[in-house]
C-alpha positions in Angstrom: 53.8 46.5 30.6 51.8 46.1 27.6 48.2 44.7 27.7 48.0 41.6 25.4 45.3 39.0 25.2 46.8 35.8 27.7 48.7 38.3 30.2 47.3 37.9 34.2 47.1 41.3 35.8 46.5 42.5 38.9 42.9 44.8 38.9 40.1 47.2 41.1 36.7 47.2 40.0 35.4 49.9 39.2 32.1 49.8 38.4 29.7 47.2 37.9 26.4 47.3 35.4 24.1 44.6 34.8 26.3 43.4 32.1 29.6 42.5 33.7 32.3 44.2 35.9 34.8 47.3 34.7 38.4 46.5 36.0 40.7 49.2 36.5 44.3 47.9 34.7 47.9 49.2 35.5 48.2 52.0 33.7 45.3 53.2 34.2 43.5 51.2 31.1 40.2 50.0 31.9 38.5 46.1 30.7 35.9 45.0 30.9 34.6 41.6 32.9 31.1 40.4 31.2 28.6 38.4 33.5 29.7 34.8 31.6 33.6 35.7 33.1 32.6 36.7 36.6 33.2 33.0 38.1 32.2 29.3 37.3 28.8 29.2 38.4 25.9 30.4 37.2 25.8 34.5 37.8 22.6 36.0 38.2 23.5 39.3 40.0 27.3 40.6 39.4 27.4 42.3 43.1 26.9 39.0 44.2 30.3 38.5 43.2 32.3 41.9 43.4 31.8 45.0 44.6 33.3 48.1 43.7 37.0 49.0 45.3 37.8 45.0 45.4 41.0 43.7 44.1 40.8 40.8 41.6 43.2 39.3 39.3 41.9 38.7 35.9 43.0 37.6 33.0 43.0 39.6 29.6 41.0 37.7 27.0 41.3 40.0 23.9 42.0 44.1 23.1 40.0 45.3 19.9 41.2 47.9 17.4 39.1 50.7 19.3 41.5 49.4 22.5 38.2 47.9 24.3 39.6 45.0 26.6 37.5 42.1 27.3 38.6 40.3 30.4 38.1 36.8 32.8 38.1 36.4 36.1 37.1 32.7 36.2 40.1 31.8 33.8 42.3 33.9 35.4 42.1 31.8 38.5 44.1 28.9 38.9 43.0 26.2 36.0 40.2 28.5 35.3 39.8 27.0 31.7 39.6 23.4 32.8 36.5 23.8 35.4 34.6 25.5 32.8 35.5 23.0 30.6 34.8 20.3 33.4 31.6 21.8 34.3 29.9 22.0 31.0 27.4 19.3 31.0 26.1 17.5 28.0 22.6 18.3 27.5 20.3 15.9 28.9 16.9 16.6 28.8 14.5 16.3 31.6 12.4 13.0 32.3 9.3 14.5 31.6 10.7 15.7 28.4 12.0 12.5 27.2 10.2 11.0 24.2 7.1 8.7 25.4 5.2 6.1 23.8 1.9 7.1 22.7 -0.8 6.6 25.8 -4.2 5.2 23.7 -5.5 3.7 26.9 -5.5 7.3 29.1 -6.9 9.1 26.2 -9.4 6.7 24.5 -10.3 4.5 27.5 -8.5 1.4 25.9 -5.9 0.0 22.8 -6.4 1.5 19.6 -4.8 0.6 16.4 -3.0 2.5 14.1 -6.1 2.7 11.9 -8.1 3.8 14.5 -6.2 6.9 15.6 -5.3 7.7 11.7 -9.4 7.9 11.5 -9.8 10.0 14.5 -7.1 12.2 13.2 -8.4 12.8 10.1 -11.8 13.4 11.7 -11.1 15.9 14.1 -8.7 17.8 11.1 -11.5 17.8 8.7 -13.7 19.8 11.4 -11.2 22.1 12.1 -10.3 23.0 8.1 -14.8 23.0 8.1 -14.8 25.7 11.2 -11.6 27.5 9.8 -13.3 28.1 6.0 -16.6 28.9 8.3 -15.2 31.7 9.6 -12.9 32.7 7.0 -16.2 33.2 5.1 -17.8 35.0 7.3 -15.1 38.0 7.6 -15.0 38.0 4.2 -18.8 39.6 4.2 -20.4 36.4 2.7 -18.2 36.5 -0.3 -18.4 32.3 -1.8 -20.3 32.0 1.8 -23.8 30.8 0.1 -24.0 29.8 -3.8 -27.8 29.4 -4.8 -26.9 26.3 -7.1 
């Protein structure tokens, strides 16, 4: 039987890296199962999952030119494709990383206007640009440091 991407075979791991699983085929072709394929959840450690000598039915996913065959073993199991479809989530970020108002009453003791925080702001830049040049200066050995005017 020939080994074409969509076929469901019959397998025995045969070694397992950090990477993913190798899958011993019929005919003694070997494919490998990477860590994302090994099953629905979340795989930290592939020996977790498998261990070496087990029998798993996977399914074959694609064969490249050099004849290196990536397998699934999470889409080879019954509706496979529609729990990892299922249980993708939409990305929903956490609450504490949901956009907030501005807090002017923690920071400044009280309201503040617009104007107010603008002047701050371009307070507390203009003394960072002073300190940056400052120093800038200095590792520059005094060159456009000091200008006797």
């Amino acid at each position: 039987m020939a080994i074409e991407a969509g076929n469901v075979l019959e397998g025995i791991v045969t070694g397992i890296t950090a990477f993913g699983a190798f899958v011993e085929l019929p005919d003694k072709k070997v494919g490998l199962v990477h860590i994302s394929e090994v099953a629905n959840e979340y795989v930290k450690n592939v020996h977790d999952f498998l261990k070496v000598g087990d029998k798993t039915t996977v399914k074959v996913l694609n064969v490249d030119d050099r004849g290196k065959i990536g397998l699934s073993i999470k889409q080879a199991q019954a509706g496979g494709e529609k729990n990892a479809q299922s249980e993708r989530k939409e990305f929903r970020p956490k609450p504490e990383f949901r956009e907030r108002k501005f807090d002017t009453q923690r920071r400044t003791g009280g309201p503040s206007s617009f104007e107010d925080r603008l002047s701050r702001f371009l307070k507390e830049s203009d003394e960072r640009l002073m300190d940056l040049k400052r120093n800038t200066d200095s590792k520059r050995g005094g060159r456009g440091a000091r200008r006797a005017d």
